[in-house]
Amino acid sequence: MAAEIQPQPLTRKPILLQRVEGSQEVVNMAVIVPKEEGVISVSEDRTVRVWLKRDSGQYWPSIYHAMPSHQSRVTMVLFVLELEWVLSTGQDKQFAWHCSESGQRLGGYRTSAVASGLQFDVESRHVFIGDHSGQVTILKLEQENCTLLTSFRGHTGGVTALCWDPVQRVLFSGSSDHSVIMWDIGGRKGTAIELQGHNDKVQALSYAQHTRQLISCGGDGGIVVWNMDVERQETPEWLDSDSCQKCDQPFFWNFKQMWDNKKIGLRQHHCRKCGKAVCGKCSSKRSSIPLMGFEFEVRVCDSCHEAITDEERAPTATFHDSKHNIVHVHFDATRGWLLTAGTDKVIKLWDMTPVVS
């Protein structure tokens, strides 16, 4: 396929290379076949299809295999070549790992909710499991047993996708709350950087390690490419107060101050830049704060709005429309291709070199 692509000017947009259609059910997962012009897909009907490019230029299923032995839907699968392990999670709240050569089940762990994100670090043998409750669990895997290391949560919705950068040792989690969080795992600092760039739930993540760019896709059809090679800032914790921390007007639950001042209480808001509790009058302006992850305009207090410079408002992400509701992505860094699978039962192949380079 790569030989057929004619040279094009860098439009700074992904180039749609191919649509792969014909699945009877929604595609849950799909990957690009390395060094081949093919795609492997796993569908809701518990079938695996291998799509190869024919002389006509179209992709058609060359192998079709049903898996009726699965009693519940498998939500995530990972193959670890270095250890010859297959990791999997299912709707039965079970995480398991098997030997890929013998098929023997090596061990398992029951999660608190249905798992929807799975990543593995070969060096430390740590597995990361994100679930529908919004929790991320870290396990240490041995040959036939596992140890619970820790669990944490930062999303207000369920975790929908995970992505691991083994070099920087950071974990990315996408959520139904429309956000992505970058967790500093290797630095042990507990740093959590929030990224806001979707208008619907984030459903898939991929990472271009060589350029330090994160690709997030969601129910809004958006493909967002984040530059993670910048010094980002943590969002501040929201401060508690019974009155506006700018003008000292009472909030509506502060009955004593309302009675003493003979004033009606105001609604509480928070500045996304400094975290202070403020009233609507003292936070009437909005601004993007890309280094804090806010690519869209958010509420800020008037003093922070004046302090934010044009340079600080410069975008750190690019936005692209896939024109379908994406449920899974796979990035082939060697060719710069991105695969997106949608609820429309269509797989699309994109040339991402204009934006991921």
PDB file of N, CA and C in Angstrom, residues 210-303:
ATOM      1  N   HIS A 210       8.688   7.596  19.637  1.00  0.00           N
ATOM      2  CA  HIS A 210       9.848   8.265  19.039  1.00  0.00           C
ATOM      3  C   HIS A 210       9.669   9.778  18.954  1.00  0.00           C
ATOM      4  N   THR A 211       8.426  10.255  18.950  1.00  0.00           N
ATOM      5  CA  THR A 211       8.190  11.702  18.885  1.00  0.00           C
ATOM      6  C   THR A 211       7.530  12.231  20.156  1.00  0.00           C
ATOM      7  N   ARG A 212       7.253  11.341  21.114  1.00  0.00           N
ATOM      8  CA  ARG A 212       6.582  11.711  22.359  1.00  0.00           C
ATOM      9  C   ARG A 212       5.266  12.428  22.069  1.00  0.00           C
ATOM     10  N   GLN A 213       4.448  11.794  21.258  1.00  0.00           N
ATOM     11  CA  GLN A 213       3.117  12.313  20.953  1.00  0.00           C
ATOM     12  C   GLN A 213       2.077  11.267  21.335  1.00  0.00           C
ATOM     13  N   LEU A 214       1.066  11.718  22.064  1.00  0.00           N
ATOM     14  CA  LEU A 214      -0.035  10.855  22.469  1.00  0.00           C
ATOM     15  C   LEU A 214      -1.190  11.044  21.503  1.00  0.00           C
ATOM     16  N   ILE A 215      -1.803   9.936  21.085  1.00  0.00           N
ATOM     17  CA  ILE A 215      -2.965   9.978  20.198  1.00  0.00           C
ATOM     18  C   ILE A 215      -4.166   9.490  20.992  1.00  0.00           C
ATOM     19  N   SER A 216      -5.176  10.345  21.128  1.00  0.00           N
ATOM     20  CA  SER A 216      -6.399   9.957  21.825  1.00  0.00           C
ATOM     21  C   SER A 216      -7.574  10.066  20.871  1.00  0.00           C
ATOM     22  N   CYS A 217      -8.484   9.106  20.963  1.00  0.00           N
ATOM     23  CA  CYS A 217      -9.661   9.072  20.094  1.00  0.00           C
ATOM     24  C   CYS A 217     -10.892   8.839  20.944  1.00  0.00           C
ATOM     25  N   GLY A 218     -12.036   9.351  20.471  1.00  0.00           N
ATOM     26  CA  GLY A 218     -13.208   9.245  21.313  1.00  0.00           C
ATOM     27  C   GLY A 218     -14.514   9.116  20.579  1.00  0.00           C
ATOM     28  N   GLY A 219     -15.576   9.117  21.389  1.00  0.00           N
ATOM     29  CA  GLY A 219     -16.913   8.991  20.872  1.00  0.00           C
ATOM     30  C   GLY A 219     -17.348  10.167  20.027  1.00  0.00           C
ATOM     31  N   ASP A 220     -16.634  11.284  20.130  1.00  0.00           N
ATOM     32  CA  ASP A 220     -16.942  12.450  19.301  1.00  0.00           C
ATOM     33  C   ASP A 220     -16.334  12.330  17.906  1.00  0.00           C
ATOM     34  N   GLY A 221     -15.649  11.214  17.612  1.00  0.00           N
ATOM     35  CA  GLY A 221     -15.013  11.037  16.310  1.00  0.00           C
ATOM     36  C   GLY A 221     -13.690  11.751  16.190  1.00  0.00           C
ATOM     37  N   GLY A 222     -13.268  12.429  17.245  1.00  0.00           N
ATOM     38  CA  GLY A 222     -12.044  13.212  17.181  1.00  0.00           C
ATOM     39  C   GLY A 222     -10.795  12.381  17.364  1.00  0.00           C
ATOM     40  N   ILE A 223      -9.772  12.719  16.583  1.00  0.00           N
ATOM     41  CA  ILE A 223      -8.419  12.200  16.783  1.00  0.00           C
ATOM     42  C   ILE A 223      -7.585  13.384  17.263  1.00  0.00           C
ATOM     43  N   VAL A 224      -7.127  13.324  18.505  1.00  0.00           N
ATOM     44  CA  VAL A 224      -6.342  14.414  19.083  1.00  0.00           C
ATOM     45  C   VAL A 224      -4.898  13.944  19.233  1.00  0.00           C
ATOM     46  N   VAL A 225      -3.963  14.703  18.696  1.00  0.00           N
ATOM     47  CA  VAL A 225      -2.544  14.387  18.791  1.00  0.00           C
ATOM     48  C   VAL A 225      -1.903  15.385  19.759  1.00  0.00           C
ATOM     49  N   TRP A 226      -1.468  14.874  20.909  1.00  0.00           N
ATOM     50  CA  TRP A 226      -0.921  15.712  21.987  1.00  0.00           C
ATOM     51  C   TRP A 226       0.604  15.701  21.937  1.00  0.00           C
ATOM     52  N   ASN A 227       1.203  16.885  22.049  1.00  0.00           N
ATOM     53  CA  ASN A 227       2.650  17.002  22.180  1.00  0.00           C
ATOM     54  C   ASN A 227       3.010  16.818  23.652  1.00  0.00           C
ATOM     55  N   MET A 228       3.613  15.668  23.993  1.00  0.00           N
ATOM     56  CA  MET A 228       3.979  15.417  25.380  1.00  0.00           C
ATOM     57  C   MET A 228       5.435  15.776  25.651  1.00  0.00           C
ATOM     58  N   ASP A 229       6.098  16.376  24.678  1.00  0.00           N
ATOM     59  CA  ASP A 229       7.483  16.797  24.843  1.00  0.00           C
ATOM     60  C   ASP A 229       7.544  18.259  25.276  1.00  0.00           C
ATOM     61  N   VAL A 230       6.631  18.661  26.151  1.00  0.00           N
ATOM     62  CA  VAL A 230       6.611  20.009  26.721  1.00  0.00           C
ATOM     63  C   VAL A 230       6.504  19.877  28.230  1.00  0.00           C
ATOM     64  N   GLU A 231       6.893  20.922  28.928  1.00  0.00           N
ATOM     65  CA  GLU A 231       6.840  20.922  30.389  1.00  0.00           C
ATOM     66  C   GLU A 231       5.429  21.268  30.830  1.00  0.00           C
ATOM     67  N   ARG A 232       4.662  20.248  31.172  1.00  0.00           N
ATOM     68  CA  ARG A 232       3.266  20.464  31.548  1.00  0.00           C
ATOM     69  C   ARG A 232       3.127  20.726  33.047  1.00  0.00           C
ATOM     70  N   GLN A 233       1.993  21.323  33.412  1.00  0.00           N
ATOM     71  CA  GLN A 233       1.746  21.703  34.798  1.00  0.00           C
ATOM     72  C   GLN A 233       0.567  20.914  35.348  1.00  0.00           C
ATOM     73  N   GLU A 234       0.653  20.559  36.629  1.00  0.00           N
ATOM     74  CA  GLU A 234      -0.465  19.904  37.291  1.00  0.00           C
ATOM     75  C   GLU A 234      -1.597  20.913  37.506  1.00  0.00           C
ATOM     76  N   THR A 235      -2.814  20.441  37.356  1.00  0.00           N
ATOM     77  CA  THR A 235      -3.954  21.304  37.687  1.00  0.00           C
ATOM     78  C   THR A 235      -4.041  21.414  39.204  1.00  0.00           C
ATOM     79  N   PRO A 236      -4.352  22.606  39.738  1.00  0.00           N
ATOM     80  CA  PRO A 236      -4.379  22.784  41.194  1.00  0.00           C
ATOM     81  C   PRO A 236      -5.595  22.102  41.814  1.00  0.00           C
ATOM     82  N   GLU A 237      -5.472  21.747  43.078  1.00  0.00           N
ATOM     83  CA  GLU A 237      -6.628  21.239  43.812  1.00  0.00           C
ATOM     84  C   GLU A 237      -7.600  22.390  44.067  1.00  0.00           C
ATOM     85  N   TRP A 238      -8.878  22.077  44.004  1.00  0.00           N
ATOM     86  CA  TRP A 238      -9.888  23.098  44.263  1.00  0.00           C
ATOM     87  C   TRP A 238      -9.960  23.397  45.762  1.00  0.00           C
ATOM     88  N   LEU A 239      -9.859  24.672  46.101  1.00  0.00           N
ATOM     89  CA  LEU A 239      -9.857  25.103  47.494  1.00  0.00           C
ATOM     90  C   LEU A 239     -11.288  25.237  48.018  1.00  0.00           C
ATOM     91  N   ASP A 240     -11.446  24.986  49.315  1.00  0.00           N
ATOM     92  CA  ASP A 240     -12.749  25.124  49.962  1.00  0.00           C
ATOM     93  C   ASP A 240     -12.832  26.483  50.654  1.00  0.00           C
ATOM     94  N   SER A 241     -14.001  27.086  50.564  1.00  0.00           N
ATOM     95  CA  SER A 241     -14.208  28.373  51.230  1.00  0.00           C
ATOM     96  C   SER A 241     -15.706  28.626  51.377  1.00  0.00           C
ATOM     97  N   ASP A 242     -16.076  29.367  52.401  1.00  0.00           N
ATOM     98  CA  ASP A 242     -17.485  29.737  52.597  1.00  0.00           C
ATOM     99  C   ASP A 242     -17.830  31.049  51.905  1.00  0.00           C
ATOM    100  N   SER A 243     -16.798  31.706  51.363  1.00  0.00           N
ATOM    101  CA  SER A 243     -17.027  32.976  50.661  1.00  0.00           C
ATOM    102  C   SER A 243     -16.022  33.110  49.529  1.00  0.00           C
ATOM    103  N   CYS A 244     -16.322  33.980  48.588  1.00  0.00           N
ATOM    104  CA  CYS A 244     -15.448  34.182  47.437  1.00  0.00           C
ATOM    105  C   CYS A 244     -14.069  34.626  47.903  1.00  0.00           C
ATOM    106  N   GLN A 245     -13.043  33.960  47.409  1.00  0.00           N
ATOM    107  CA  GLN A 245     -11.682  34.273  47.836  1.00  0.00           C
ATOM    108  C   GLN A 245     -11.104  35.469  47.091  1.00  0.00           C
ATOM    109  N   LYS A 246     -11.945  36.146  46.303  1.00  0.00           N
ATOM    110  CA  LYS A 246     -11.536  37.384  45.637  1.00  0.00           C
ATOM    111  C   LYS A 246     -12.263  38.599  46.221  1.00  0.00           C
ATOM    112  N   CYS A 247     -13.597  38.516  46.346  1.00  0.00           N
ATOM    113  CA  CYS A 247     -14.352  39.674  46.825  1.00  0.00           C
ATOM    114  C   CYS A 247     -14.987  39.451  48.189  1.00  0.00           C
ATOM    115  N   ASP A 248     -14.842  38.275  48.767  1.00  0.00           N
ATOM    116  CA  ASP A 248     -15.329  37.923  50.105  1.00  0.00           C
ATOM    117  C   ASP A 248     -16.853  37.888  50.214  1.00  0.00           C
ATOM    118  N   GLN A 249     -17.569  37.841  49.076  1.00  0.00           N
ATOM    119  CA  GLN A 249     -19.024  37.691  49.134  1.00  0.00           C
ATOM    120  C   GLN A 249     -19.363  36.265  49.557  1.00  0.00           C
ATOM    121  N   PRO A 250     -20.394  36.075  50.432  1.00  0.00           N
ATOM    122  CA  PRO A 250     -20.708  34.727  50.928  1.00  0.00           C
ATOM    123  C   PRO A 250     -21.326  33.853  49.848  1.00  0.00           C
ATOM    124  N   PHE A 251     -21.039  32.557  49.946  1.00  0.00           N
ATOM    125  CA  PHE A 251     -21.718  31.590  49.087  1.00  0.00           C
ATOM    126  C   PHE A 251     -23.060  31.239  49.702  1.00  0.00           C
ATOM    127  N   PHE A 252     -23.932  30.603  48.926  1.00  0.00           N
ATOM    128  CA  PHE A 252     -25.339  30.493  49.321  1.00  0.00           C
ATOM    129  C   PHE A 252     -25.568  29.620  50.563  1.00  0.00           C
ATOM    130  N   TRP A 253     -24.579  28.800  50.967  1.00  0.00           N
ATOM    131  CA  TRP A 253     -24.755  27.982  52.176  1.00  0.00           C
ATOM    132  C   TRP A 253     -24.229  28.684  53.442  1.00  0.00           C
ATOM    133  N   ASN A 254     -23.601  29.853  53.266  1.00  0.00           N
ATOM    134  CA  ASN A 254     -23.004  30.569  54.386  1.00  0.00           C
ATOM    135  C   ASN A 254     -24.066  31.479  55.027  1.00  0.00           C
ATOM    136  N   PHE A 255     -24.974  30.855  55.789  1.00  0.00           N
ATOM    137  CA  PHE A 255     -26.117  31.599  56.328  1.00  0.00           C
ATOM    138  C   PHE A 255     -25.701  32.707  57.294  1.00  0.00           C
ATOM    139  N   LYS A 256     -24.680  32.448  58.102  1.00  0.00           N
ATOM    140  CA  LYS A 256     -24.270  33.446  59.089  1.00  0.00           C
ATOM    141  C   LYS A 256     -23.791  34.727  58.423  1.00  0.00           C
ATOM    142  N   GLN A 257     -22.909  34.596  57.418  1.00  0.00           N
ATOM    143  CA  GLN A 257     -22.392  35.800  56.755  1.00  0.00           C
ATOM    144  C   GLN A 257     -23.482  36.484  55.950  1.00  0.00           C
ATOM    145  N   MET A 258     -24.401  35.693  55.342  1.00  0.00           N
ATOM    146  CA  MET A 258     -25.513  36.323  54.616  1.00  0.00           C
ATOM    147  C   MET A 258     -26.373  37.154  55.575  1.00  0.00           C
ATOM    148  N   TRP A 259     -26.628  36.604  56.782  1.00  0.00           N
ATOM    149  CA  TRP A 259     -27.445  37.327  57.772  1.00  0.00           C
ATOM    150  C   TRP A 259     -26.714  38.565  58.290  1.00  0.00           C
ATOM    151  N   ASP A 260     -25.419  38.396  58.599  1.00  0.00           N
ATOM    152  CA  ASP A 260     -24.658  39.533  59.133  1.00  0.00           C
ATOM    153  C   ASP A 260     -24.536  40.651  58.107  1.00  0.00           C
ATOM    154  N   ASN A 261     -24.320  40.307  56.835  1.00  0.00           N
ATOM    155  CA  ASN A 261     -24.114  41.322  55.790  1.00  0.00           C
ATOM    156  C   ASN A 261     -25.393  41.708  55.080  1.00  0.00           C
ATOM    157  N   LYS A 262     -26.491  40.976  55.410  1.00  0.00           N
ATOM    158  CA  LYS A 262     -27.779  41.237  54.750  1.00  0.00           C
ATOM    159  C   LYS A 262     -27.638  41.135  53.225  1.00  0.00           C
ATOM    160  N   LYS A 263     -26.982  40.063  52.791  1.00  0.00           N
ATOM    161  CA  LYS A 263     -26.764  39.837  51.353  1.00  0.00           C
ATOM    162  C   LYS A 263     -27.149  38.409  50.984  1.00  0.00           C
ATOM    163  N   ILE A 264     -27.634  38.250  49.760  1.00  0.00           N
ATOM    164  CA  ILE A 264     -27.997  36.926  49.264  1.00  0.00           C
ATOM    165  C   ILE A 264     -26.731  36.182  48.866  1.00  0.00           C
ATOM    166  N   GLY A 265     -26.650  34.904  49.226  1.00  0.00           N
ATOM    167  CA  GLY A 265     -25.471  34.112  48.908  1.00  0.00           C
ATOM    168  C   GLY A 265     -25.319  33.855  47.417  1.00  0.00           C
ATOM    169  N   LEU A 266     -24.076  33.662  46.989  1.00  0.00           N
ATOM    170  CA  LEU A 266     -23.750  33.463  45.574  1.00  0.00           C
ATOM    171  C   LEU A 266     -23.349  32.014  45.316  1.00  0.00           C
ATOM    172  N   ARG A 267     -23.410  31.621  44.070  1.00  0.00           N
ATOM    173  CA  ARG A 267     -22.995  30.288  43.677  1.00  0.00           C
ATOM    174  C   ARG A 267     -21.467  30.214  43.628  1.00  0.00           C
ATOM    175  N   GLN A 268     -20.921  29.073  44.052  1.00  0.00           N
ATOM    176  CA  GLN A 268     -19.468  28.898  44.062  1.00  0.00           C
ATOM    177  C   GLN A 268     -18.971  28.327  42.735  1.00  0.00           C
ATOM    178  N   HIS A 269     -17.853  28.883  42.243  1.00  0.00           N
ATOM    179  CA  HIS A 269     -17.127  28.353  41.090  1.00  0.00           C
ATOM    180  C   HIS A 269     -15.662  28.186  41.492  1.00  0.00           C
ATOM    181  N   HIS A 270     -14.879  27.612  40.597  1.00  0.00           N
ATOM    182  CA  HIS A 270     -13.439  27.472  40.856  1.00  0.00           C
ATOM    183  C   HIS A 270     -12.648  27.913  39.628  1.00  0.00           C
ATOM    184  N   CYS A 271     -11.578  28.645  39.877  1.00  0.00           N
ATOM    185  CA  CYS A 271     -10.654  29.024  38.814  1.00  0.00           C
ATOM    186  C   CYS A 271      -9.809  27.802  38.463  1.00  0.00           C
ATOM    187  N   ARG A 272      -9.759  27.449  37.167  1.00  0.00           N
ATOM    188  CA  ARG A 272      -8.983  26.269  36.761  1.00  0.00           C
ATOM    189  C   ARG A 272      -7.490  26.520  36.796  1.00  0.00           C
ATOM    190  N   LYS A 273      -7.077  27.779  36.898  1.00  0.00           N
ATOM    191  CA  LYS A 273      -5.645  28.116  36.915  1.00  0.00           C
ATOM    192  C   LYS A 273      -5.075  28.083  38.327  1.00  0.00           C
ATOM    193  N   CYS A 274      -5.749  28.730  39.287  1.00  0.00           N
ATOM    194  CA  CYS A 274      -5.219  28.807  40.649  1.00  0.00           C
ATOM    195  C   CYS A 274      -5.981  27.926  41.635  1.00  0.00           C
ATOM    196  N   GLY A 275      -7.173  27.482  41.261  1.00  0.00           N
ATOM    197  CA  GLY A 275      -7.946  26.598  42.123  1.00  0.00           C
ATOM    198  C   GLY A 275      -8.768  27.308  43.181  1.00  0.00           C
ATOM    199  N   LYS A 276      -8.743  28.631  43.231  1.00  0.00           N
ATOM    200  CA  LYS A 276      -9.473  29.355  44.270  1.00  0.00           C
ATOM    201  C   LYS A 276     -10.981  29.274  44.053  1.00  0.00           C
ATOM    202  N   ALA A 277     -11.719  29.308  45.169  1.00  0.00           N
ATOM    203  CA  ALA A 277     -13.182  29.332  45.126  1.00  0.00           C
ATOM    204  C   ALA A 277     -13.611  30.774  44.887  1.00  0.00           C
ATOM    205  N   VAL A 278     -14.347  31.003  43.810  1.00  0.00           N
ATOM    206  CA  VAL A 278     -14.715  32.363  43.414  1.00  0.00           C
ATOM    207  C   VAL A 278     -16.179  32.419  42.993  1.00  0.00           C
ATOM    208  N   CYS A 279     -16.737  33.604  43.006  1.00  0.00           N
ATOM    209  CA  CYS A 279     -18.106  33.802  42.552  1.00  0.00           C
ATOM    210  C   CYS A 279     -18.105  34.030  41.039  1.00  0.00           C
ATOM    211  N   GLY A 280     -19.285  34.044  40.453  1.00  0.00           N
ATOM    212  CA  GLY A 280     -19.391  34.215  39.014  1.00  0.00           C
ATOM    213  C   GLY A 280     -18.882  35.561  38.539  1.00  0.00           C
ATOM    214  N   LYS A 281     -19.082  36.605  39.338  1.00  0.00           N
ATOM    215  CA  LYS A 281     -18.634  37.951  38.940  1.00  0.00           C
ATOM    216  C   LYS A 281     -17.112  38.037  38.886  1.00  0.00           C
ATOM    217  N   CYS A 282     -16.437  37.320  39.778  1.00  0.00           N
ATOM    218  CA  CYS A 282     -14.971  37.358  39.820  1.00  0.00           C
ATOM    219  C   CYS A 282     -14.328  36.329  38.893  1.00  0.00           C
ATOM    220  N   SER A 283     -15.171  35.553  38.174  1.00  0.00           N
ATOM    221  CA  SER A 283     -14.634  34.561  37.223  1.00  0.00           C
ATOM    222  C   SER A 283     -15.480  34.580  35.951  1.00  0.00           C
ATOM    223  N   SER A 284     -15.668  35.772  35.430  1.00  0.00           N
ATOM    224  CA  SER A 284     -16.550  35.946  34.268  1.00  0.00           C
ATOM    225  C   SER A 284     -15.850  35.627  32.944  1.00  0.00           C
ATOM    226  N   LYS A 285     -14.544  35.426  32.974  1.00  0.00           N
ATOM    227  CA  LYS A 285     -13.787  35.215  31.737  1.00  0.00           C
ATOM    228  C   LYS A 285     -13.359  33.754  31.599  1.00  0.00           C
ATOM    229  N   ARG A 286     -13.029  33.393  30.361  1.00  0.00           N
ATOM    230  CA  ARG A 286     -12.567  32.040  30.069  1.00  0.00           C
ATOM    231  C   ARG A 286     -11.292  32.097  29.231  1.00  0.00           C
ATOM    232  N   SER A 287     -10.499  31.039  29.345  1.00  0.00           N
ATOM    233  CA  SER A 287      -9.253  30.981  28.586  1.00  0.00           C
ATOM    234  C   SER A 287      -8.826  29.535  28.435  1.00  0.00           C
ATOM    235  N   SER A 288      -8.149  29.240  27.340  1.00  0.00           N
ATOM    236  CA  SER A 288      -7.473  27.949  27.218  1.00  0.00           C
ATOM    237  C   SER A 288      -6.173  28.024  28.013  1.00  0.00           C
ATOM    238  N   ILE A 289      -5.771  26.882  28.591  1.00  0.00           N
ATOM    239  CA  ILE A 289      -4.499  26.793  29.329  1.00  0.00           C
ATOM    240  C   ILE A 289      -3.831  25.494  28.879  1.00  0.00           C
ATOM    241  N   PRO A 290      -3.281  25.449  27.660  1.00  0.00           N
ATOM    242  CA  PRO A 290      -2.768  24.196  27.099  1.00  0.00           C
ATOM    243  C   PRO A 290      -1.722  23.482  27.952  1.00  0.00           C
ATOM    244  N   LEU A 291      -0.829  24.204  28.614  1.00  0.00           N
ATOM    245  CA  LEU A 291       0.195  23.549  29.425  1.00  0.00           C
ATOM    246  C   LEU A 291      -0.391  22.852  30.645  1.00  0.00           C
ATOM    247  N   MET A 292      -1.626  23.206  31.010  1.00  0.00           N
ATOM    248  CA  MET A 292      -2.358  22.498  32.061  1.00  0.00           C
ATOM    249  C   MET A 292      -3.282  21.444  31.464  1.00  0.00           C
ATOM    250  N   GLY A 293      -3.249  21.310  30.137  1.00  0.00           N
ATOM    251  CA  GLY A 293      -4.080  20.317  29.490  1.00  0.00           C
ATOM    252  C   GLY A 293      -5.415  20.832  29.000  1.00  0.00           C
ATOM    253  N   PHE A 294      -5.740  22.082  29.267  1.00  0.00           N
ATOM    254  CA  PHE A 294      -7.030  22.645  28.855  1.00  0.00           C
ATOM    255  C   PHE A 294      -6.891  23.263  27.463  1.00  0.00           C
ATOM    256  N   GLU A 295      -7.142  22.452  26.443  1.00  0.00           N
ATOM    257  CA  GLU A 295      -7.083  22.960  25.074  1.00  0.00           C
ATOM    258  C   GLU A 295      -8.334  23.760  24.731  1.00  0.00           C
ATOM    259  N   PHE A 296      -9.438  23.500  25.433  1.00  0.00           N
ATOM    260  CA  PHE A 296     -10.659  24.287  25.281  1.00  0.00           C
ATOM    261  C   PHE A 296     -10.671  25.370  26.352  1.00  0.00           C
ATOM    262  N   GLU A 297     -11.439  26.415  26.113  1.00  0.00           N
ATOM    263  CA  GLU A 297     -11.526  27.495  27.098  1.00  0.00           C
ATOM    264  C   GLU A 297     -12.259  27.033  28.350  1.00  0.00           C
ATOM    265  N   VAL A 298     -11.714  27.395  29.515  1.00  0.00           N
ATOM    266  CA  VAL A 298     -12.303  27.031  30.805  1.00  0.00           C
ATOM    267  C   VAL A 298     -12.413  28.278  31.677  1.00  0.00           C
ATOM    268  N   ARG A 299     -13.174  28.159  32.755  1.00  0.00           N
ATOM    269  CA  ARG A 299     -13.386  29.282  33.669  1.00  0.00           C
ATOM    270  C   ARG A 299     -12.105  29.606  34.433  1.00  0.00           C
ATOM    271  N   VAL A 300     -11.738  30.882  34.444  1.00  0.00           N
ATOM    272  CA  VAL A 300     -10.616  31.352  35.249  1.00  0.00           C
ATOM    273  C   VAL A 300     -11.026  32.634  35.948  1.00  0.00           C
ATOM    274  N   CYS A 301     -10.382  32.922  37.068  1.00  0.00           N
ATOM    275  CA  CYS A 301     -10.679  34.184  37.750  1.00  0.00           C
ATOM    276  C   CYS A 301     -10.088  35.340  36.951  1.00  0.00           C
ATOM    277  N   ASP A 302     -10.577  36.533  37.215  1.00  0.00           N
ATOM    278  CA  ASP A 302     -10.178  37.698  36.411  1.00  0.00           C
ATOM    279  C   ASP A 302      -8.682  37.983  36.504  1.00  0.00           C
ATOM    280  N   SER A 303      -8.092  37.806  37.682  1.00  0.00           N
ATOM    281  CA  SER A 303      -6.659  38.102  37.837  1.00  0.00           C
ATOM    282  C   SER A 303      -5.804  37.080  37.085  1.00  0.00           C
TER     283      SER A 303
END
